[in-house]
mmCIF file of C-alpha atoms in Angstrom:
data_model
loop_
_atom_site.group_PDB
_atom_site.id
_atom_site.type_symbol
_atom_site.label_atom_id
_atom_site.label_comp_id
_atom_site.label_asym_id
_atom_site.label_seq_id
_atom_site.Cartn_x
_atom_site.Cartn_y
_atom_site.Cartn_z
ATOM 1 C CA MET A 29 0.000 0.000 0.000
ATOM 2 C CA LEU A 30 1.195 3.526 -0.771
ATOM 3 C CA ARG A 31 2.243 5.633 2.220
ATOM 4 C CA THR A 32 0.628 8.685 0.598
ATOM 5 C CA ARG A 33 -3.151 8.649 0.233
ATOM 6 C CA ILE A 34 -4.413 9.641 -3.206
ATOM 7 C CA ILE A 35 -8.048 10.673 -2.793
ATOM 8 C CA PRO A 36 -10.555 11.198 -5.614
ATOM 9 C CA VAL A 37 -12.707 14.255 -4.842
ATOM 10 C CA LEU A 38 -16.131 13.978 -6.465
ATOM 11 C CA LEU A 39 -18.380 17.012 -6.782
ATOM 12 C CA LEU A 40 -22.126 16.690 -6.297
ATOM 13 C CA ARG A 41 -24.601 19.071 -7.873
ATOM 14 C CA GLY A 42 -28.072 17.903 -7.059
ATOM 15 C CA GLU A 43 -27.961 14.137 -7.529
ATOM 16 C CA SER A 44 -25.325 14.217 -10.274
ATOM 17 C CA LEU A 45 -21.555 14.316 -10.321
ATOM 18 C CA VAL A 46 -19.956 17.287 -12.045
ATOM 19 C CA LYS A 47 -16.479 18.754 -12.450
ATOM 20 C CA THR A 48 -15.762 22.455 -12.222
ATOM 21 C CA ILE A 49 -12.966 24.734 -13.386
ATOM 22 C CA ARG A 50 -11.885 27.335 -10.811
ATOM 23 C CA PHE A 51 -15.147 26.690 -8.930
ATOM 24 C CA ASP A 52 -17.071 28.001 -11.939
ATOM 25 C CA ARG A 53 -18.438 26.364 -15.095
ATOM 26 C CA PHE A 54 -19.089 22.676 -14.700
ATOM 27 C CA THR A 55 -19.231 19.543 -16.827
ATOM 28 C CA TYR A 56 -21.559 16.622 -16.135
ATOM 29 C CA VAL A 57 -19.612 13.523 -15.093
ATOM 30 C CA GLY A 58 -22.198 10.886 -14.234
ATOM 31 C CA ASP A 59 -24.160 9.061 -11.582
ATOM 32 C CA PRO A 60 -22.566 9.007 -8.099
ATOM 33 C CA CYS A 61 -23.338 5.369 -7.286
ATOM 34 C CA ASN A 62 -22.142 4.067 -10.651
ATOM 35 C CA THR A 63 -18.933 6.032 -10.201
ATOM 36 C CA VAL A 64 -18.453 4.578 -6.714
ATOM 37 C CA ARG A 65 -18.722 1.060 -8.154
ATOM 38 C CA ILE A 66 -15.899 1.829 -10.587
ATOM 39 C CA PHE A 67 -13.686 3.164 -7.800
ATOM 40 C CA ASN A 68 -14.464 0.019 -5.786
ATOM 41 C CA GLU A 69 -12.970 -2.022 -8.627
ATOM 42 C CA LEU A 70 -9.975 0.310 -8.840
ATOM 43 C CA GLU A 71 -9.378 -0.208 -5.091
ATOM 44 C CA VAL A 72 -8.759 3.438 -4.231
ATOM 45 C CA ASP A 73 -7.819 4.304 -0.643
ATOM 46 C CA GLU A 74 -10.581 6.791 0.116
ATOM 47 C CA LEU A 75 -13.307 8.867 -1.546
ATOM 48 C CA ALA A 76 -14.444 12.411 -0.806
ATOM 49 C CA PHE A 77 -17.805 13.836 -1.892
ATOM 50 C CA LEU A 78 -18.383 17.591 -1.860
ATOM 51 C CA ASP A 79 -21.815 19.072 -2.602
ATOM 52 C CA ILE A 80 -20.958 22.334 -4.359
ATOM 53 C CA SER A 81 -24.484 23.749 -4.362
ATOM 54 C CA ALA A 82 -25.839 22.902 -0.888
ATOM 55 C CA THR A 83 -24.431 25.910 0.991
ATOM 56 C CA ARG A 84 -25.223 28.365 -1.796
ATOM 57 C CA GLU A 85 -28.783 27.062 -1.968
ATOM 58 C CA ARG A 86 -29.046 27.251 1.827
ATOM 59 C CA ARG A 87 -30.000 23.616 2.178
ATOM 60 C CA GLY A 88 -28.621 20.675 4.071
ATOM 61 C CA PRO A 89 -26.970 17.523 2.751
ATOM 62 C CA ASN A 90 -28.923 15.080 0.617
ATOM 63 C CA PHE A 91 -28.985 12.343 3.252
ATOM 64 C CA ALA A 92 -30.888 9.863 1.087
ATOM 65 C CA LEU A 93 -28.255 10.079 -1.652
ATOM 66 C CA LEU A 94 -25.427 9.838 0.889
ATOM 67 C CA ALA A 95 -26.977 6.664 2.317
ATOM 68 C CA GLU A 96 -27.060 5.143 -1.190
ATOM 69 C CA ILE A 97 -23.418 6.075 -1.757
ATOM 70 C CA ALA A 98 -22.344 4.613 1.593
ATOM 71 C CA THR A 99 -24.153 1.353 0.814
ATOM 72 C CA GLU A 100 -22.275 0.978 -2.477
ATOM 73 C CA CYS A 101 -18.838 2.104 -1.280
ATOM 74 C CA PHE A 102 -16.170 -0.302 0.010
ATOM 75 C CA MET A 103 -13.621 2.328 1.112
ATOM 76 C CA PRO A 104 -13.604 5.152 3.715
ATOM 77 C CA LEU A 105 -15.779 8.136 2.806
ATOM 78 C CA SER A 106 -15.775 11.813 3.639
ATOM 79 C CA TYR A 107 -18.479 14.374 2.849
ATOM 80 C CA GLY A 108 -18.759 18.163 2.808
ATOM 81 C CA GLY A 109 -21.444 20.618 1.762
ATOM 82 C CA GLY A 110 -24.411 22.132 3.568
ATOM 83 C CA ILE A 111 -23.302 20.983 7.022
ATOM 84 C CA HIS A 112 -24.758 23.712 9.213
ATOM 85 C CA ASN A 113 -24.792 22.154 12.670
ATOM 86 C CA PHE A 114 -23.785 19.194 14.804
ATOM 87 C CA GLU A 115 -26.981 17.320 13.965
ATOM 88 C CA ASP A 116 -26.130 17.417 10.251
ATOM 89 C CA ALA A 117 -22.711 15.946 10.996
ATOM 90 C CA ALA A 118 -24.171 13.246 13.225
ATOM 91 C CA ARG A 119 -26.597 12.136 10.498
ATOM 92 C CA ILE A 120 -23.741 11.917 7.993
ATOM 93 C CA PHE A 121 -21.797 9.629 10.327
ATOM 94 C CA GLU A 122 -24.939 7.545 10.821
ATOM 95 C CA THR A 123 -25.167 6.922 7.066
ATOM 96 C CA GLY A 124 -21.713 5.320 7.099
ATOM 97 C CA PHE A 125 -19.365 8.189 6.275
ATOM 98 C CA GLU A 126 -16.183 8.277 8.371
ATOM 99 C CA LYS A 127 -15.365 11.992 8.033
ATOM 100 C CA VAL A 128 -17.100 15.325 7.567
ATOM 101 C CA VAL A 129 -15.541 18.186 5.619
ATOM 102 C CA ILE A 130 -16.318 21.601 7.093
ATOM 103 C CA ASN A 131 -15.763 24.816 5.133
ATOM 104 C CA SER A 132 -18.223 27.726 5.296
ATOM 105 C CA ALA A 133 -19.708 26.669 8.637
ATOM 106 C CA ALA A 134 -16.286 26.953 10.269
ATOM 107 C CA PHE A 135 -16.502 30.729 9.855
ATOM 108 C CA GLU A 136 -20.122 31.051 10.871
ATOM 109 C CA GLN A 137 -19.771 28.878 13.964
ATOM 110 C CA PRO A 138 -16.157 27.797 14.535
ATOM 111 C CA GLN A 139 -17.140 25.953 17.717
ATOM 112 C CA LEU A 140 -18.726 23.337 15.436
ATOM 113 C CA ILE A 141 -15.221 22.009 14.746
ATOM 114 C CA ASN A 142 -14.608 21.649 18.474
ATOM 115 C CA GLU A 143 -17.927 19.916 19.066
ATOM 116 C CA ILE A 144 -17.592 17.333 16.294
ATOM 117 C CA ALA A 145 -13.990 16.580 17.252
ATOM 118 C CA ARG A 146 -14.933 16.161 20.920
ATOM 119 C CA VAL A 147 -17.666 13.632 20.175
ATOM 120 C CA TYR A 148 -16.309 11.760 17.142
ATOM 121 C CA GLY A 149 -12.564 12.402 17.407
ATOM 122 C CA THR A 150 -10.216 14.673 15.489
ATOM 123 C CA GLN A 151 -9.739 12.015 12.789
ATOM 124 C CA ALA A 152 -13.390 12.540 11.792
ATOM 125 C CA VAL A 153 -13.051 16.276 11.050
ATOM 126 C CA VAL A 154 -11.512 17.680 7.870
ATOM 127 C CA ALA A 155 -11.208 21.467 7.705
ATOM 128 C CA SER A 156 -11.590 22.598 4.100
ATOM 129 C CA ILE A 157 -9.690 25.782 3.206
ATOM 130 C CA ASP A 158 -10.251 27.298 -0.239
ATOM 131 C CA VAL A 159 -7.684 29.899 -1.282
ATOM 132 C CA LYS A 160 -8.048 32.399 -4.117
ATOM 133 C CA ARG A 161 -5.796 35.214 -5.288
ATOM 134 C CA THR A 162 -7.183 38.720 -5.729
ATOM 135 C CA ILE A 163 -6.443 40.935 -8.734
ATOM 136 C CA PHE A 164 -3.519 42.230 -6.671
ATOM 137 C CA ARG A 165 -2.241 38.635 -6.248
ATOM 138 C CA ARG A 166 -3.013 38.581 -2.552
ATOM 139 C CA GLU A 167 -4.248 35.312 -1.115
ATOM 140 C CA LYS A 168 -7.695 35.220 0.412
ATOM 141 C CA VAL A 169 -9.609 32.399 2.057
ATOM 142 C CA VAL A 170 -12.994 32.076 0.338
ATOM 143 C CA THR A 171 -16.162 30.251 1.378
ATOM 144 C CA HIS A 172 -19.655 29.602 -0.010
ATOM 145 C CA GLY A 173 -18.331 28.030 -3.192
ATOM 146 C CA GLY A 174 -15.701 30.735 -3.656
ATOM 147 C CA ARG A 175 -18.265 33.549 -3.613
ATOM 148 C CA ARG A 176 -17.420 35.081 -0.232
ATOM 149 C CA GLN A 177 -14.032 36.407 0.879
ATOM 150 C CA GLN A 178 -12.938 36.035 4.473
ATOM 151 C CA LEU A 179 -10.533 38.430 6.156
ATOM 152 C CA VAL A 180 -8.051 35.818 7.278
ATOM 153 C CA ASP A 181 -4.691 34.506 6.101
ATOM 154 C CA PRO A 182 -4.744 30.863 4.888
ATOM 155 C CA VAL A 183 -1.873 29.856 7.161
ATOM 156 C CA ALA A 184 -3.415 31.547 10.197
ATOM 157 C CA TRP A 185 -6.759 29.862 9.482
ATOM 158 C CA ALA A 186 -5.101 26.455 9.152
ATOM 159 C CA ILE A 187 -3.482 26.950 12.556
ATOM 160 C CA GLU A 188 -6.854 27.929 14.035
ATOM 161 C CA MET A 189 -8.553 24.872 12.539
ATOM 162 C CA GLU A 190 -5.917 22.597 14.037
ATOM 163 C CA ARG A 191 -6.283 24.321 17.405
ATOM 164 C CA ARG A 192 -10.032 23.702 17.352
ATOM 165 C CA GLY A 193 -9.645 20.002 16.688
ATOM 166 C CA ALA A 194 -9.554 19.392 12.938
ATOM 167 C CA GLY A 195 -7.590 16.243 12.173
ATOM 168 C CA GLU A 196 -6.800 17.110 8.552
ATOM 169 C CA ILE A 197 -6.850 20.091 6.216
ATOM 170 C CA LEU A 198 -8.154 19.902 2.660
ATOM 171 C CA LEU A 199 -6.273 22.778 1.034
ATOM 172 C CA THR A 200 -7.657 23.871 -2.331
ATOM 173 C CA SER A 201 -6.191 26.413 -4.735
ATOM 174 C CA VAL A 202 -9.275 27.855 -6.446
ATOM 175 C CA ASP A 203 -7.167 29.415 -9.211
ATOM 176 C CA ARG A 204 -5.758 26.019 -10.176
ATOM 177 C CA GLU A 205 -8.816 23.825 -9.569
ATOM 178 C CA GLY A 206 -9.752 21.945 -12.735
ATOM 179 C CA THR A 207 -6.880 23.414 -14.775
ATOM 180 C CA TRP A 208 -4.465 20.437 -14.883
ATOM 181 C CA ALA A 209 -1.686 23.027 -14.357
ATOM 182 C CA GLY A 210 -0.123 21.554 -11.221
ATOM 183 C CA PHE A 211 -0.536 22.297 -7.528
ATOM 184 C CA ASP A 212 0.306 25.563 -5.772
ATOM 185 C CA LEU A 213 3.455 24.215 -4.132
ATOM 186 C CA ASP A 214 4.303 27.420 -2.265
ATOM 187 C CA LEU A 215 0.868 27.535 -0.624
ATOM 188 C CA ILE A 216 1.026 23.853 0.278
ATOM 189 C CA ARG A 217 4.483 24.232 1.771
ATOM 190 C CA ARG A 218 3.565 27.242 3.939
ATOM 191 C CA VAL A 219 0.476 25.557 5.345
ATOM 192 C CA SER A 220 2.196 22.189 5.823
ATOM 193 C CA ASP A 221 5.064 23.830 7.690
ATOM 194 C CA ALA A 222 2.661 25.687 9.995
ATOM 195 C CA VAL A 223 0.563 22.745 11.225
ATOM 196 C CA SER A 224 1.264 19.279 12.568
ATOM 197 C CA ILE A 225 -1.856 17.628 11.124
ATOM 198 C CA PRO A 226 -1.978 16.141 7.592
ATOM 199 C CA VAL A 227 -2.512 18.551 4.704
ATOM 200 C CA ILE A 228 -4.341 17.231 1.631
ATOM 201 C CA ALA A 229 -3.243 19.120 -1.493
ATOM 202 C CA HIS A 230 -6.089 19.839 -3.918
ATOM 203 C CA GLY A 231 -6.495 21.917 -7.041
ATOM 204 C CA GLY A 232 -4.461 21.582 -10.238
ATOM 205 C CA GLY A 233 -3.395 17.949 -10.367
ATOM 206 C CA GLY A 234 -2.850 16.910 -13.974
ATOM 207 C CA SER A 235 -0.147 14.213 -13.880
ATOM 208 C CA VAL A 236 1.565 11.777 -11.563
ATOM 209 C CA GLU A 237 4.554 14.129 -11.597
ATOM 210 C CA HIS A 238 2.346 16.860 -10.130
ATOM 211 C CA ILE A 239 1.320 14.437 -7.382
ATOM 212 C CA GLY A 240 4.941 13.706 -6.558
ATOM 213 C CA CYS A 241 5.821 17.399 -6.435
ATOM 214 C CA ALA A 242 2.944 18.154 -4.052
ATOM 215 C CA VAL A 243 4.367 15.613 -1.608
ATOM 216 C CA ARG A 244 8.119 15.958 -2.089
ATOM 217 C CA GLU A 245 8.308 19.737 -2.609
ATOM 218 C CA GLY A 246 5.073 20.946 -1.053
ATOM 219 C CA GLY A 247 5.159 18.683 1.967
ATOM 220 C CA ALA A 248 1.577 17.461 1.517
ATOM 221 C CA SER A 249 0.621 14.333 3.416
ATOM 222 C CA SER A 250 -2.038 13.346 0.876
ATOM 223 C CA VAL A 251 -3.186 14.450 -2.551
ATOM 224 C CA ALA A 252 -6.765 14.942 -3.753
ATOM 225 C CA LEU A 253 -7.604 14.570 -7.445
ATOM 226 C CA GLY A 254 -10.600 15.729 -9.450
ATOM 227 C CA SER A 255 -10.181 16.081 -13.212
ATOM 228 C CA MET A 256 -7.454 13.433 -13.399
ATOM 229 C CA VAL A 257 -9.792 10.715 -12.161
ATOM 230 C CA VAL A 258 -12.943 11.609 -14.110
ATOM 231 C CA PHE A 259 -11.622 12.648 -17.553
ATOM 232 C CA GLN A 260 -9.445 10.848 -20.112
ATOM 233 C CA LYS A 261 -7.137 13.864 -20.181
ATOM 234 C CA LYS A 262 -7.460 17.625 -20.461
ATOM 235 C CA ASP A 263 -10.259 18.706 -22.829
ATOM 236 C CA PHE A 264 -11.290 15.086 -23.435
ATOM 237 C CA GLY A 265 -14.388 13.173 -22.404
ATOM 238 C CA VAL A 266 -15.385 11.472 -19.176
ATOM 239 C CA LEU A 267 -13.449 8.378 -18.134
ATOM 240 C CA VAL A 268 -13.412 7.349 -14.480
ATOM 241 C CA SER A 269 -9.925 6.072 -13.717
ATOM 242 C CA PHE A 270 -7.077 6.121 -11.219
ATOM 243 C CA PRO A 271 -3.294 6.460 -11.704
ATOM 244 C CA GLU A 272 -1.380 3.195 -11.950
ATOM 245 C CA ARG A 273 0.214 2.132 -8.675
ATOM 246 C CA ALA A 274 3.602 1.626 -10.316
ATOM 247 C CA ALA A 275 3.552 5.181 -11.691
ATOM 248 C CA LEU A 276 2.641 6.575 -8.263
ATOM 249 C CA GLU A 277 5.341 4.528 -6.528
ATOM 250 C CA ALA A 278 7.892 6.007 -8.920
ATOM 251 C CA VAL A 279 7.179 9.601 -7.831
ATOM 252 C CA LEU A 280 6.185 9.224 -4.169
ATOM 253 C CA PRO A 281 8.354 8.661 -1.090
ATOM 254 C CA GLN A 282 8.524 5.005 -0.058
#
């Protein structure tokens, strides 16, 4: 087994899977449960589902769909999107998901991180931090699907999330998400150096070499992939896949 977890991140919009570019225009990918069955056969380490419309539409998670996904899935699952309170998180765990991913709610009620971690353990809480550059190239943490800027530094927010009990950080570069251009190694390195919990690099993965760089140069503990695992290659059609183990072993620390 690889020491570094490579995690497909699948985006839900309604009851369908989609893939975005820079959190904006999206392409239809397919049915969530059918996609899970393919990843079962590919024996991936873990799957993450993020509902990209729940928070913006001011609704909660689609618990019925999550229950279907959990029934089909053979590997650990995490979910984020529309989690507004502890009760939402508890219901997600009850469906069979091992982790919840908290983003916008961490700003609205940061004590939610503490509460979930206290009851379910730090390993069950993933703090999602989305980072976008302004027209002046300054980094800003954004929430609500990238629509709302927060007045906090990404590194400082990562430290705060760890202090409150998050067991991992899902760090996403909005500017690189869906571009296949490679990860923001400088951002990953600064956050990884500042916290002692695992940092999952997300946004920009387009090759196994990019994955290796995120770990070796950026210091990421894990790598999350979107476009690479749902498309044949850039600007080509849908093909659910996963990098070959031998190719990953060649670029990752052993």
